[in-house]
XYZ file of C-alpha atoms in Angstrom:
453
model
C -0.039 -0.090 0.073
C 1.497 3.148 -0.636
C 2.466 5.179 2.029
C 0.325 8.096 1.851
C -2.719 5.579 2.380
C -0.688 4.074 5.474
C -0.151 7.086 6.805
C -4.069 8.012 6.789
C -4.950 4.776 7.950
C -2.706 5.594 11.130
C -4.345 8.519 11.761
C -7.787 7.222 11.537
C -6.842 4.350 13.551
C -5.051 6.523 16.436
C -8.487 8.469 16.313
C -10.592 5.666 16.947
C -8.417 4.493 19.925
C -8.940 7.851 21.305
C -12.727 7.963 20.432
C -13.785 4.332 21.863
C -15.974 1.981 20.066
C -18.520 3.771 18.459
C -22.126 2.733 17.937
C -24.165 2.255 14.987
C -26.649 4.789 16.068
C -29.194 5.341 13.102
C -30.562 2.704 10.360
C -33.888 2.103 9.704
C -34.910 -1.727 9.480
C -38.232 -3.233 10.268
C -39.794 -2.983 13.356
C -40.573 -5.722 15.822
C -43.756 -7.796 15.341
C -46.334 -7.313 18.432
C -46.298 -10.126 20.806
C -50.047 -10.778 21.192
C -53.447 -8.986 20.964
C -55.738 -8.178 18.274
C -52.583 -6.923 15.913
C -51.123 -10.590 16.756
C -49.963 -12.105 13.492
C -50.321 -8.772 11.299
C -47.233 -7.794 9.108
C -46.243 -4.325 11.023
C -45.382 -1.715 8.303
C -41.592 -1.214 7.727
C -40.136 2.209 9.724
C -38.368 4.755 7.364
C -34.747 3.816 6.704
C -32.701 6.781 8.328
C -29.447 7.926 6.629
C -27.258 10.418 7.636
C -25.902 13.414 5.362
C -22.498 14.153 7.007
C -20.579 17.333 5.965
C -19.058 20.445 7.861
C -21.428 23.382 7.383
C -23.260 24.991 9.763
C -26.772 25.384 9.574
C -26.542 28.903 8.888
C -23.964 27.940 6.092
C -26.157 25.339 4.807
C -29.684 25.447 5.184
C -29.711 21.612 5.549
C -32.461 20.958 7.911
C -34.972 22.719 4.964
C -32.976 20.989 2.187
C -33.481 17.517 3.811
C -36.959 17.965 4.886
C -37.956 18.965 1.469
C -36.642 15.296 0.218
C -38.161 13.672 3.423
C -41.639 15.158 2.042
C -41.379 13.431 -1.145
C -39.769 10.219 0.100
C -41.389 8.565 3.022
C -39.540 5.549 3.226
C -36.757 7.405 3.878
C -35.742 9.827 6.756
C -32.331 11.888 6.052
C -31.012 13.964 8.281
C -28.066 16.222 8.559
C -25.178 16.061 10.609
C -22.710 18.649 10.984
C -19.220 18.091 11.436
C -17.810 21.480 12.533
C -19.602 23.990 14.861
C -17.193 26.588 12.956
C -18.166 25.486 9.407
C -14.939 24.265 8.920
C -14.007 21.842 6.288
C -10.824 20.419 7.425
C -12.092 19.833 10.849
C -14.878 18.118 9.311
C -13.041 15.857 7.210
C -11.116 14.909 10.514
C -14.451 13.948 12.252
C -15.338 12.112 9.309
C -12.019 9.985 9.223
C -12.873 9.454 13.302
C -16.324 8.042 12.194
C -14.856 5.423 9.632
C -12.523 4.149 12.115
C -14.828 4.162 15.041
C -17.542 2.352 13.287
C -20.767 4.971 13.658
C -23.530 5.509 10.987
C -21.884 6.877 7.702
C -24.335 7.054 4.786
C -23.788 10.010 2.577
C -20.387 11.940 3.186
C -18.901 15.136 1.847
C -15.257 16.431 1.158
C -14.376 20.034 0.185
C -12.005 19.253 -2.475
C -10.527 17.188 -4.998
C -6.922 16.108 -3.150
C -9.076 15.490 0.261
C -11.519 13.285 -1.890
C -8.754 11.350 -3.812
C -7.206 10.922 -0.333
C -10.146 9.109 0.771
C -10.732 6.800 -2.237
C -7.394 5.443 -1.688
C -8.337 4.890 1.861
C -11.211 2.517 0.889
C -13.671 4.946 2.612
C -15.779 5.456 -0.296
C -18.274 2.897 -2.149
C -17.950 2.984 -5.969
C -21.265 4.451 -7.901
C -20.866 2.733 -11.170
C -23.227 0.336 -10.784
C -25.620 2.928 -9.306
C -25.179 5.178 -12.141
C -25.525 2.482 -14.785
C -28.800 1.430 -13.517
C -29.948 4.813 -13.612
C -28.705 5.687 -17.176
C -26.637 8.319 -15.960
C -23.501 9.354 -17.818
C -21.440 11.960 -15.400
C -19.747 14.101 -17.731
C -23.073 14.792 -19.815
C -25.033 15.389 -16.873
C -22.375 17.609 -14.665
C -19.974 20.341 -15.527
C -17.219 18.346 -13.975
C -15.864 14.827 -14.431
C -14.928 13.604 -10.976
C -13.243 10.133 -12.181
C -10.915 8.237 -10.486
C -9.074 5.645 -12.233
C -11.730 5.032 -14.345
C -14.713 4.990 -11.524
C -16.890 7.292 -9.567
C -17.150 7.639 -6.164
C -18.689 10.879 -5.814
C -21.230 13.214 -7.762
C -20.231 17.040 -7.611
C -22.638 18.754 -5.032
C -21.884 22.735 -4.998
C -19.770 23.460 -7.958
C -17.211 26.722 -7.464
C -16.068 28.403 -10.303
C -13.706 31.225 -10.116
C -14.190 34.623 -11.085
C -13.457 38.596 -9.991
C -15.069 40.539 -7.702
C -14.849 44.546 -8.105
C -15.753 47.357 -5.729
C -18.156 49.157 -8.133
C -17.719 52.562 -6.192
C -13.918 52.601 -6.414
C -13.872 51.321 -10.036
C -16.202 54.372 -11.189
C -13.697 56.599 -8.928
C -11.120 55.524 -11.332
C -13.517 55.740 -14.552
C -12.756 52.157 -14.998
C -15.116 49.763 -16.976
C -16.333 46.470 -15.608
C -14.137 44.010 -17.786
C -16.144 41.616 -19.748
C -12.747 39.912 -21.062
C -9.701 40.629 -19.895
C -5.863 39.385 -19.284
C -3.808 38.815 -16.148
C -1.686 41.735 -17.234
C -4.791 43.742 -17.925
C -5.969 42.984 -14.302
C -2.336 44.180 -13.179
C -3.163 47.597 -14.780
C -6.316 47.859 -12.952
C -4.751 46.855 -10.115
C -2.473 50.145 -10.248
C -5.096 52.496 -11.044
C -7.015 51.260 -8.281
C -4.630 51.785 -5.539
C -4.421 54.736 -3.299
C -2.839 56.267 -0.119
C -0.126 55.014 1.970
C 0.783 53.804 5.133
C -2.102 52.355 7.472
C -4.971 54.287 5.130
C -3.655 52.698 1.870
C -6.090 50.557 -0.208
C -4.787 47.993 -2.815
C -5.795 47.230 -6.096
C -5.760 43.409 -5.283
C -5.347 40.707 -2.900
C -4.089 37.384 -3.150
C -4.680 34.934 -0.422
C -2.299 32.147 0.707
C -3.754 29.342 -1.218
C -2.145 27.273 -3.540
C -4.320 28.615 -6.141
C -2.955 31.949 -6.038
C 0.261 30.757 -6.985
C -1.296 29.421 -10.246
C -3.261 32.261 -11.584
C -2.393 31.662 -15.203
C -2.426 28.088 -14.988
C -6.114 27.665 -13.459
C -7.799 28.616 -16.673
C -5.679 25.994 -18.784
C -8.116 23.907 -20.358
C -6.418 20.557 -20.197
C -4.118 20.550 -17.439
C -4.955 23.006 -14.811
C -3.505 21.529 -12.160
C 0.011 22.291 -9.927
C 0.458 17.995 -10.139
C -0.250 15.780 -13.139
C -2.708 12.676 -12.922
C 0.430 10.376 -12.739
C 1.625 12.476 -9.969
C 4.657 14.407 -12.005
C 4.995 17.888 -11.050
C 3.428 20.395 -13.214
C 4.774 22.958 -12.095
C 7.839 24.192 -14.394
C 6.323 25.652 -17.264
C 5.376 29.216 -18.369
C 2.238 29.636 -16.980
C 3.528 28.982 -13.449
C 6.306 31.152 -14.020
C 4.152 33.890 -15.026
C 1.897 33.808 -12.383
C 4.685 33.949 -9.687
C 6.448 37.056 -11.613
C 2.996 38.510 -11.468
C 2.208 38.183 -8.449
C 5.763 39.322 -7.310
C 5.766 42.308 -9.611
C 2.125 43.286 -8.022
C 3.030 42.753 -4.359
C 6.781 43.624 -4.050
C 7.467 46.350 -7.070
C 4.111 47.936 -8.273
C 2.861 47.630 -4.462
C -0.732 47.157 -5.770
C -1.826 44.127 -4.343
C -1.572 43.154 -0.335
C 2.237 41.738 0.191
C 2.282 38.088 0.942
C 4.553 38.975 3.864
C 1.312 41.265 5.039
C -1.219 38.448 4.281
C 0.804 36.065 6.385
C 2.032 38.109 9.348
C -1.467 39.900 10.297
C -3.415 36.420 9.532
C -5.895 38.366 7.309
C -9.090 36.753 5.958
C -9.873 37.714 2.199
C -13.568 38.543 3.249
C -12.743 40.815 5.824
C -10.059 42.729 3.463
C -12.794 43.196 0.792
C -15.421 44.050 2.984
C -13.203 46.689 4.783
C -12.700 48.219 0.789
C -8.885 47.588 1.673
C -8.685 45.942 -1.794
C -10.678 46.505 -4.948
C -10.592 43.385 -6.558
C -10.868 40.213 -5.091
C -10.077 36.881 -7.269
C -12.006 34.194 -5.728
C -14.963 31.586 -6.013
C -18.824 31.676 -6.875
C -19.633 30.910 -3.242
C -18.885 34.728 -2.565
C -22.297 35.514 -4.423
C -24.132 34.067 -1.547
C -22.041 35.519 1.194
C -22.323 39.112 -0.489
C -26.149 38.519 -0.123
C -25.940 38.499 3.240
C -23.282 40.687 4.131
C -22.238 43.055 1.205
C -21.221 46.557 2.169
C -21.033 48.271 -1.201
C -21.724 47.794 -4.700
C -20.033 44.933 -6.127
C -19.829 43.935 -10.158
C -18.455 40.686 -11.535
C -16.038 40.121 -14.519
C -14.433 36.952 -15.523
C -11.566 35.209 -14.628
C -8.450 36.693 -16.468
C -6.849 35.138 -19.383
C -3.631 33.922 -19.451
C -3.083 35.217 -23.650
C -5.402 37.714 -25.430
C -6.046 34.846 -27.889
C -7.216 32.418 -25.394
C -10.991 31.734 -25.125
C -12.895 33.841 -22.579
C -14.565 32.469 -19.463
C -12.398 29.315 -18.943
C -11.903 29.282 -14.928
C -10.535 27.211 -12.072
C -13.435 24.894 -11.239
C -13.692 22.659 -7.952
C -17.020 21.220 -5.934
C -18.354 19.671 -2.904
C -17.920 16.018 -3.560
C -20.591 13.885 -2.307
C -19.997 10.264 -2.087
C -21.498 6.700 0.173
C -19.435 5.470 2.734
C -18.425 2.095 1.995
C -19.939 1.033 5.510
C -23.245 2.574 5.036
C -25.709 -0.239 5.494
C -28.083 1.746 2.992
C -26.286 2.626 0.244
C -29.145 2.756 -2.324
C -30.963 5.194 -0.233
C -27.733 7.273 0.177
C -27.312 7.423 -3.625
C -30.600 8.148 -4.496
C -30.341 11.218 -2.023
C -26.988 12.335 -3.451
C -28.376 11.968 -7.206
C -31.382 14.032 -6.029
C -29.530 16.793 -4.073
C -26.772 17.253 -6.995
C -29.581 18.123 -9.647
C -32.817 19.511 -8.026
C -31.507 19.613 -4.434
C -29.452 22.451 -4.516
C -31.735 24.489 -6.302
C -34.101 23.930 -3.303
C -31.054 24.574 -0.620
C -30.870 28.027 -2.345
C -27.189 28.936 -1.459
C -24.905 27.571 -3.876
C -24.412 27.414 -7.551
C -25.254 23.584 -9.220
C -22.935 21.786 -11.115
C -26.007 20.106 -12.953
C -25.625 21.065 -16.533
C -29.136 21.153 -16.842
C -29.853 24.117 -14.129
C -31.152 27.217 -14.898
C -28.385 29.977 -14.537
C -30.724 32.832 -13.782
C -33.272 30.805 -11.525
C -30.158 29.707 -9.639
C -29.046 33.020 -9.230
C -32.308 34.477 -7.945
C -32.396 31.438 -5.439
C -29.503 32.524 -3.944
C -30.000 36.248 -3.881
C -33.362 35.372 -2.302
C -31.869 33.994 0.754
C -30.385 37.506 1.284
C -31.622 40.957 2.547
C -33.206 43.037 -0.290
C -31.260 45.969 0.773
C -28.212 43.794 0.420
C -29.087 42.125 -2.554
C -29.538 45.391 -4.231
C -25.801 46.190 -3.781
C -25.144 43.286 -6.401
C -25.003 43.858 -9.643
C -26.995 41.392 -11.561
C -25.745 42.066 -15.298
C -22.351 42.120 -14.445
C -23.079 38.945 -12.634
C -25.249 36.930 -15.134
C -22.770 37.641 -18.126
C -20.019 36.152 -15.898
C -21.597 33.666 -15.157
C -22.752 32.672 -18.628
C -19.455 32.935 -20.341
C -17.858 30.541 -17.421
C -16.357 27.597 -18.806
C -15.229 24.732 -16.695
C -11.615 23.445 -17.072
C -11.075 19.829 -17.101
C -10.933 18.540 -13.424
C -8.111 16.368 -12.661
C -8.925 14.424 -9.307
C -4.873 14.103 -7.964
C -3.008 11.073 -6.693
C -3.651 10.340 -3.079
C -0.577 11.882 -2.087
C -1.111 15.298 -3.541
C -1.849 17.144 -0.357
C 2.131 16.461 0.408
C 3.111 17.882 -3.090
C 1.126 20.961 -2.160
C 2.256 21.942 1.066
C 6.384 21.657 -0.561
C 5.090 24.056 -3.584
C 3.361 26.330 -1.353
C 6.597 26.360 1.000
C 8.754 27.361 -1.746
C 6.442 30.022 -3.014
C 6.386 31.528 0.319
C 10.140 31.880 0.340
C 10.078 33.473 -3.371
C 7.393 35.846 -2.589
C 8.820 36.991 0.612
C 12.540 37.523 -1.098
C 14.325 34.735 0.080
C 15.398 32.834 -3.008
C 14.649 33.704 -6.436
C 12.319 31.905 -9.058
C 14.304 29.298 -10.743
C 15.503 27.992 -6.994
C 11.756 28.493 -6.341
C 10.671 26.331 -9.438
C 13.785 23.517 -9.067
C 13.365 22.741 -5.275
C 9.558 22.691 -5.262
C 10.076 20.154 -8.595
C 12.554 17.981 -7.033
C 10.621 17.645 -3.463
C 7.448 16.775 -5.209
C 9.266 14.230 -7.700
C 10.894 12.653 -4.416
C 6.986 12.488 -2.903
C 5.915 10.639 -6.007
C 8.949 8.351 -6.035
C 8.422 7.340 -2.246
C 4.510 6.657 -2.899
C 5.162 4.547 -5.938
C 7.190 2.103 -3.932
């Protein structure tokens, strides 16, 4: 077994020893027949099968109780309950608790993971049940039904729930003050020019044109909309960072943060433990490259008028709208005693259910974009949703096109850490670009070799 899988198994087993023996607390089944009396001998109706949906969202973040209730009303033989794994809505905390459940034997039916690497790691650990037989029985061709295709070694272990496409948020007041139009098609060089024109002031009162967070996505700006290979690692585990688009991305950030001083410096982001939402809401950065989950958050928390632009292109000749994609991955726990019922809920939720939920963007190709937007905005306060520029939002969503989703090897999270460590050294002036790429490449290759034994 590969080293990364052994590591995950060790973590799960250690956690299980701390947690003690779990109990299979849910489950449906058939009620016991009456022992005597007038109903003796009559068959007792089956109790509804209880299945658990387990994720990290809080109720405020996910509106899950109303969502599962909508399903239960039309499926009387099933009782779906949502169980949050994190009081803070933290996906990493949630996944650790799911690993504990997998080890302890507690009931698991529908489980969620927030990223392709985390999902792939759990597939490798045997936590998820293959969906291929269920999909075949339903006549579902995943790549025809959904915007992304989460296939792993030729098999399906999950369907995409909330689907993330990246775009750019722009403070419309600052844009108007600088007499800049809302972009409908632009390059990263255009973005850098906008950032310079939107940067104002000095010292503590300075406001920047741009903000990039610490995630690896922001070290891969120009690679993220590569149609065929937008990932830092190839499907076989080989590094994909020694190429012009990655070099361009890192040079662009270094120029904007340390030369032009038009984007918040990486050192400040880390040392001050900045939160990208807070930076944008406070007006400290006029542009924020981020995922479409922010539309729902803006409907609740917007402070000023926000416009939207498509994800910038590497080259002006590239097609417009290709963007980094991600998703919540919903699968059946291999230990579930109610796999068919779990699959039925997953299929409903990833098609009609997200629209019922009214908070997220659907990855279902048949979903109506305009209705999806209206459902999300309906959850917000009218005076706040009025601050969202609907025209630019709809234009951006309609031109968005998903790049190919590459589910990486199970050890990709180790490679990601090594890459981002080297990027930090570069952006803080501790090493040059060539050493950054070469060192990251070598360390990622070593991880691949050690996991291939």
